Tab-separated table of C-alpha atoms in Angstrom:
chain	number	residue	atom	x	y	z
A	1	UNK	CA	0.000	0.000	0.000
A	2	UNK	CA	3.084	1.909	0.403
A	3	UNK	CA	1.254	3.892	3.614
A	4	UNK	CA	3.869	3.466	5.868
A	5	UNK	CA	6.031	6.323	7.218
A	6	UNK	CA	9.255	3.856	7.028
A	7	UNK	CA	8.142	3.651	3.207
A	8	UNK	CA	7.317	6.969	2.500
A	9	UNK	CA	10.431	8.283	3.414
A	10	UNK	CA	12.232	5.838	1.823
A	11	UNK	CA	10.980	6.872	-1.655
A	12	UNK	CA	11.386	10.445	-0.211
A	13	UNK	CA	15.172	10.033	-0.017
A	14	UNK	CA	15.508	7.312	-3.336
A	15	UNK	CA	13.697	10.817	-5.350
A	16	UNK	CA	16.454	12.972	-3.421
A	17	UNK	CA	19.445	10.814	-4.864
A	18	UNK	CA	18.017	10.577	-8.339
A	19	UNK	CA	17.673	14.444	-8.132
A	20	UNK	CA	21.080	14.743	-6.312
A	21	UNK	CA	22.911	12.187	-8.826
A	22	UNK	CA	21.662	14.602	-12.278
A	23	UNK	CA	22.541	17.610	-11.164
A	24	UNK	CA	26.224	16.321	-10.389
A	25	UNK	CA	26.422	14.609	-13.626
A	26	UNK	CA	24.960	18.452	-15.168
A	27	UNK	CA	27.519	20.173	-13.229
A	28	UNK	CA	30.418	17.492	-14.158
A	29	UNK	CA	29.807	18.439	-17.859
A	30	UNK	CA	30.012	22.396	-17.041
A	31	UNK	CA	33.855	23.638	-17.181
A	32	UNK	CA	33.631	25.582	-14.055
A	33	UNK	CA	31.134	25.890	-11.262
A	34	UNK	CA	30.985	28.283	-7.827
A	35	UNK	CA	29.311	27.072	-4.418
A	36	UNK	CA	26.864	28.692	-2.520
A	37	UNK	CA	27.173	27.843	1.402
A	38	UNK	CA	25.263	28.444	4.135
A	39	UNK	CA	25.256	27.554	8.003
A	40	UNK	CA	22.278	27.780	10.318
A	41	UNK	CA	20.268	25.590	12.855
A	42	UNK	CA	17.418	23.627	12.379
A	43	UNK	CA	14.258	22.797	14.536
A	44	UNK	CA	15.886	19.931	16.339
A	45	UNK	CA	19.118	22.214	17.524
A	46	UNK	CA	21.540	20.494	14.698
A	47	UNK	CA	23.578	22.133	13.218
A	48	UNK	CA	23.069	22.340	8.848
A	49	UNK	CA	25.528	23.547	6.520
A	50	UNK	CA	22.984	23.556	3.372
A	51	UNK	CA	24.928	23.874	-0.233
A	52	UNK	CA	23.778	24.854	-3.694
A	53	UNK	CA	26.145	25.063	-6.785
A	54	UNK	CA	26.161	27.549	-9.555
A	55	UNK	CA	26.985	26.069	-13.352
A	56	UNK	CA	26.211	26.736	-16.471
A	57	UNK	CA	24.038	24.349	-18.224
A	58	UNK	CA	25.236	22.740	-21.029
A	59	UNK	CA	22.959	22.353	-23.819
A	60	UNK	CA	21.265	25.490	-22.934
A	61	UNK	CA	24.349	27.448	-21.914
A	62	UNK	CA	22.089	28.816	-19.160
A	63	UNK	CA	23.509	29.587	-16.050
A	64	UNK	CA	21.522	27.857	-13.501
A	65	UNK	CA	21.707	27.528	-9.524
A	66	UNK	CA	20.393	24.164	-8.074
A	67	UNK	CA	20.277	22.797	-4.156
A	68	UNK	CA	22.857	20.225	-3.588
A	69	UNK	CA	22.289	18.830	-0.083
A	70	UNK	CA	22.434	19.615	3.367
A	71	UNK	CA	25.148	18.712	5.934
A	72	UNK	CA	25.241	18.558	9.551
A	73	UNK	CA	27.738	19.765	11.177
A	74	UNK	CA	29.808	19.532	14.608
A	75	UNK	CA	32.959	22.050	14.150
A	76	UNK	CA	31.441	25.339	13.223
A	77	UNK	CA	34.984	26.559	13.435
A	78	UNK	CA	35.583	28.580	9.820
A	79	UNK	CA	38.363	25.701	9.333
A	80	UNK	CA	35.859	23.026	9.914
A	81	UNK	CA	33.053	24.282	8.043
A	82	UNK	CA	35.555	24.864	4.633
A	83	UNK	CA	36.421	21.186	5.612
A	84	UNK	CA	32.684	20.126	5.313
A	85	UNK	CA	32.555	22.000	2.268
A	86	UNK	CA	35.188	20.538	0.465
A	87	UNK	CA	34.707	16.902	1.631
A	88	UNK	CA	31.222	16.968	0.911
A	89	UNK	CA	31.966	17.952	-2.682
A	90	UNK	CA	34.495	15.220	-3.197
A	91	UNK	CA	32.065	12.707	-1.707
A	92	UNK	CA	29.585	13.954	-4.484
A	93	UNK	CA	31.824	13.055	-7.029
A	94	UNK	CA	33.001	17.090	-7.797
A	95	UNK	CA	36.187	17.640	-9.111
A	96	UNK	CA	37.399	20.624	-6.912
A	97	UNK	CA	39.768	21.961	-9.629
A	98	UNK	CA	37.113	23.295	-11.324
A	99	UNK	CA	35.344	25.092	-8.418
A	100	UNK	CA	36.031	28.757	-9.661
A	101	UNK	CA	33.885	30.757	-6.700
A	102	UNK	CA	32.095	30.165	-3.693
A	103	UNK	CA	29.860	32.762	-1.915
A	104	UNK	CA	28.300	33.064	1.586
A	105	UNK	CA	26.892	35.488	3.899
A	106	UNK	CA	28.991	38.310	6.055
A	107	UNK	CA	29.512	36.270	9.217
A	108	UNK	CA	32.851	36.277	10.586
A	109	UNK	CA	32.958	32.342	10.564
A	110	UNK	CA	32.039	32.662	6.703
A	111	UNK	CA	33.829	35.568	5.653
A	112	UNK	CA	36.408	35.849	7.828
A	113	UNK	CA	39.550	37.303	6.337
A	114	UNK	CA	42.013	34.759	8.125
A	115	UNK	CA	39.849	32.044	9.585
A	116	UNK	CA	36.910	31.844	7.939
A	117	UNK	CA	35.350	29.676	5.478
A	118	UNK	CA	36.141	31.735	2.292
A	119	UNK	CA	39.946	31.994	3.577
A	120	UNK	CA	40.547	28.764	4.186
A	121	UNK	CA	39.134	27.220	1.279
A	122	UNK	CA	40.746	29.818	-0.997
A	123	UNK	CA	43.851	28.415	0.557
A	124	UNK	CA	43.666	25.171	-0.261
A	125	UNK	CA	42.058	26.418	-3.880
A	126	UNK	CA	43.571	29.885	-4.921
A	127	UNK	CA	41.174	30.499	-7.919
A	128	UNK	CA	38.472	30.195	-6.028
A	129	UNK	CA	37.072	34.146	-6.439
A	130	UNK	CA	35.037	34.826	-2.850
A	131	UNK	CA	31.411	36.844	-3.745
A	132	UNK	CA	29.338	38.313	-0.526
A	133	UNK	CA	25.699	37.813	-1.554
A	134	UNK	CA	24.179	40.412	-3.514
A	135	UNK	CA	20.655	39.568	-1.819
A	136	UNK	CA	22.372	39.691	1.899
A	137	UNK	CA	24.006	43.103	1.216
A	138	UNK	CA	20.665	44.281	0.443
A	139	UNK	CA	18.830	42.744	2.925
A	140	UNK	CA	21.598	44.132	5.510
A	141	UNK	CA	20.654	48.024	3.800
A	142	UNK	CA	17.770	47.526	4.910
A	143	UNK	CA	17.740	46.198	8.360
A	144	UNK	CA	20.030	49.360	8.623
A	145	UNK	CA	16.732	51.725	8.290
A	146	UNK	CA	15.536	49.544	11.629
A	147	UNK	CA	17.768	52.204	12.829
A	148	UNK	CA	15.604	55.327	11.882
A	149	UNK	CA	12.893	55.695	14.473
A	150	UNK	CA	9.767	57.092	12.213
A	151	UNK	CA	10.664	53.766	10.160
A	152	UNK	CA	10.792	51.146	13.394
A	153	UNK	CA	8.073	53.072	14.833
A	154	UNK	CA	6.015	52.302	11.591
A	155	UNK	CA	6.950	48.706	11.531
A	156	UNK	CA	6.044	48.215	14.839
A	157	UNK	CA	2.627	49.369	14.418
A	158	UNK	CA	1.806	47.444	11.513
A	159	UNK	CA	3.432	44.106	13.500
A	160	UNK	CA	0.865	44.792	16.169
A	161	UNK	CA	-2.120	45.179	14.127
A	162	UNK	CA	-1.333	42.090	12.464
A	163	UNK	CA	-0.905	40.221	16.029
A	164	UNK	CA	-4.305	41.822	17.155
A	165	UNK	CA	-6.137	40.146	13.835
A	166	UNK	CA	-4.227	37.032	13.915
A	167	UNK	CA	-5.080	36.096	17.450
A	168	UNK	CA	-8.769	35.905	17.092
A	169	UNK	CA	-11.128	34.107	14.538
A	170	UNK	CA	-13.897	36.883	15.160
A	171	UNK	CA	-11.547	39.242	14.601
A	172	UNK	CA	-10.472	38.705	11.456
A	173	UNK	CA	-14.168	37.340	10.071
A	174	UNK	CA	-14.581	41.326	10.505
A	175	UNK	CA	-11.570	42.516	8.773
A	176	UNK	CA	-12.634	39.794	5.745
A	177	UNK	CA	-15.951	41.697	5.481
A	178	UNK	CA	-14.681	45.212	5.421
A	179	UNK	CA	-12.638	44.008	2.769
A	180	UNK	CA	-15.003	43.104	0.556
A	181	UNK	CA	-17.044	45.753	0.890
A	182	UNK	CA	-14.551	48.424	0.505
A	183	UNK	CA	-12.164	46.524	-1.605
A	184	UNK	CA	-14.010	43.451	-3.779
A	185	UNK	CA	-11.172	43.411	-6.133
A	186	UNK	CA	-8.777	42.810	-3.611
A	187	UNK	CA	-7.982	38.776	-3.467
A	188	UNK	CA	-6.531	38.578	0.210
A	189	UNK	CA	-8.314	38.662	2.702
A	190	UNK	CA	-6.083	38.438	5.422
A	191	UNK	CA	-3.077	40.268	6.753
A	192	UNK	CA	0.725	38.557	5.606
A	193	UNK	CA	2.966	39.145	8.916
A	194	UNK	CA	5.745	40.505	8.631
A	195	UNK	CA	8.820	38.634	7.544
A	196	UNK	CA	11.540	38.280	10.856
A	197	UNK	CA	14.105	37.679	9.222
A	198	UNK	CA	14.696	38.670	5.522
A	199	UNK	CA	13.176	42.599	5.199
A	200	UNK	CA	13.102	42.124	1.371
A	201	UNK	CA	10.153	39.768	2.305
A	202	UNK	CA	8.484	42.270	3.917
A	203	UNK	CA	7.366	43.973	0.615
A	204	UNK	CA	4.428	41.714	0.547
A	205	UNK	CA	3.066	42.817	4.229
A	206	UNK	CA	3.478	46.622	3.990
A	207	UNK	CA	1.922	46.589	0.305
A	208	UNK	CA	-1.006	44.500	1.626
A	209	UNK	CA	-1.400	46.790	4.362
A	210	UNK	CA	-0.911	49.920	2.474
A	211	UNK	CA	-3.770	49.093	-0.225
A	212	UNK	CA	-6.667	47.703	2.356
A	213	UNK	CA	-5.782	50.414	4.994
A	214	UNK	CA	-9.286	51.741	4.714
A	215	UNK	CA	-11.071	48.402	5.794
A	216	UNK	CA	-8.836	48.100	8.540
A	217	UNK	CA	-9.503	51.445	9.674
A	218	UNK	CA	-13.307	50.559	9.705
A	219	UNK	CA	-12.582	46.774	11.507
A	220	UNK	CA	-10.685	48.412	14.130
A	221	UNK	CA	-14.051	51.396	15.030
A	222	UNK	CA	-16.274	48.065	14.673
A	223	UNK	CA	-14.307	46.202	16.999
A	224	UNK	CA	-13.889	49.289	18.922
A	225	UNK	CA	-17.702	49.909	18.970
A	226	UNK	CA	-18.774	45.888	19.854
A	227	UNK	CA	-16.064	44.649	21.736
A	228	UNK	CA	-15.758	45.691	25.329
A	229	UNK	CA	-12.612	43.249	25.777
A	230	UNK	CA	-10.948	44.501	22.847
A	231	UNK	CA	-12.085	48.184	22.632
A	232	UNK	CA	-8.731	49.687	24.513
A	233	UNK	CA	-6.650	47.311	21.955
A	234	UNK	CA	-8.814	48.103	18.728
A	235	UNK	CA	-8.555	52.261	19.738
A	236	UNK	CA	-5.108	52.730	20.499
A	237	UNK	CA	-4.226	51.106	16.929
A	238	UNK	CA	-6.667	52.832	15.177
A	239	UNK	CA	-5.297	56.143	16.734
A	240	UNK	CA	-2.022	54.845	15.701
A	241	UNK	CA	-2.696	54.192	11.903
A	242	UNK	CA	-4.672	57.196	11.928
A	243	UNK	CA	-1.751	59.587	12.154
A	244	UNK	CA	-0.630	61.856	9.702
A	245	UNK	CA	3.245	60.722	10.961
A	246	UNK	CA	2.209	57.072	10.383
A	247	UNK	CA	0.399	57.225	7.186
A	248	UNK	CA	3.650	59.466	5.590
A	249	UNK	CA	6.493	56.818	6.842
A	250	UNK	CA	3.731	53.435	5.316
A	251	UNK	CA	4.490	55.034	1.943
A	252	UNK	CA	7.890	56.209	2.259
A	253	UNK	CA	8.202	52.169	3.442
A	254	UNK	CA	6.420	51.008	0.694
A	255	UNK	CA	8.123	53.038	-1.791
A	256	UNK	CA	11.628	51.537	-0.400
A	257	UNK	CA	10.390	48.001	-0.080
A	258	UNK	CA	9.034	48.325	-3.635
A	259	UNK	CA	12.356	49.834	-4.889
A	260	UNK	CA	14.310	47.175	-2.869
A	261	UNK	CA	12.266	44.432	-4.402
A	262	UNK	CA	12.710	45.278	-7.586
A	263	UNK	CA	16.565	45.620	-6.834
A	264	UNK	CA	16.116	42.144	-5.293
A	265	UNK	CA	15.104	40.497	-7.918
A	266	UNK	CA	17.342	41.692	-10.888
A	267	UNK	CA	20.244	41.094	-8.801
A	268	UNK	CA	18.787	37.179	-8.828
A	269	UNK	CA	18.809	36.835	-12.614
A	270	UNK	CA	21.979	38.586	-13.455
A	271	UNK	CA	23.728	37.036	-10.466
């Protein structure tokens, strides 16, 4: 019946090796190729060192950038982790003369200029031409603005309106109705929190917010007006959004995140 977990997985990982196995016989046929590394930790506190490589294709002459695997890891030293990287790529069946670049975030263990990943692998492999991430230098422009307190402020009041939706079915059965009364062409009918993490994905959230700003307005007065529990919540945001100050910084935000984006994303197909 093939229901089993034990099965399931097991064609789970035979589909990852078949995967695995053509992409390292595409990138054996490519002269050169670069590898993209990076380190974090996953739900169960291991540590993953997850790798992609960058090749162009051969019959399309394409350049294209595929996942390769992920690796746990034990010495997150910068020495270790170029040893993971270089091991893993001989296990895979890469030659390593032909690795040309590798590129990874700005963390000292990965950047390092003596000890860390890039340095010890270019080391071992002069040719190997180290490349910061386009998409991380961006993302780290903007976490600068955090820094401005009109823009944090702003943030910080959409985050809050989206936690006050979020945490209650009623809630946000109101905001859907506002919506499509004051916006029917609008498709979403729910709020898109704000990305923790990356603040290129926050584009999504504060142009969602932005255009359906009206019926969020009117959910917060109706909650306001019905709710005695949620009244002191439902005014204070509603003052909030209401401000001239607020509704000034949501498009200077939008207008950044929209630029960014846009920056994002043509930095991903000419990269």
């Amino acid at each position: 019946m093939y229901t089993s977990s034990f099965i399931q997985n097991e064609i789970i990982n035979t589909f990852g090796h078949l995967m695995q196995s053509q992409i390292v016989r595409n990138v054996r046929k490519s002269i050169f190729y670069s590898v993209l590394a990076d380190e974090t930790t996953d739900i169960s506190q291991i540590e993953q060192f997850s790798l992609c490589v960058r090749y162009v294709e051969d019959h399309s002459n394409k350049i294209r950038e595929d996942f390769l695997t992920f690796v746990p890891v034990y010495d997150v030293t910068g020495a270790g982790l170029a040893n993971t990287v270089l091991e893993t790529l001989s296990i895979l069946g890469l030659d390593l003369k032909k690795m040309r670049g590798q590129g990874c975030d700005s963390a000292a263990t990965m950047r390092g200029q003596f000890r860390g990943v890039q340095a010890s692998i270019k080391e071992k492999l002069p040719l190997t031409l180290y490349t910061h991430c386009s998409s991380h230098s961006l993302n780290l422009c903007l976490s600068d603005t955090n820094n401005i307190p009109f823009i944090r402020n702003c943030m910080g009041v959409i985050k809050e309106v989206c936690r006050f939706f979020h945490m209650s079915a009623k809630r946000t059965e109101i905001l859907k109705s506002m919506i499509s009364d004051c916006c029917p062409e609008q498709k979403k009918r729910k709020l898109i929190s704000l990305c923790e993490t990356r603040w290129v994905e926050r584009h999504d959230s504060v142009f969602l917010f932005k255009d359906i700003l009206e019926p969020i307005l009117l959910s917060l007065l109706k909650i306001e007006e019905e709710s005695s529990d949620s009244a002191p919540k439902a005014h204070a945001l509603s003052s909030s959004i209401s401000q001239f100050q607020f509704l000034v910084n949501l498009f200077v935000l939008s207008r950044m995140l929209s630029t960014t984006h846009n920056l994002s994303e043509k930095l991903q197909k000419n990269t």
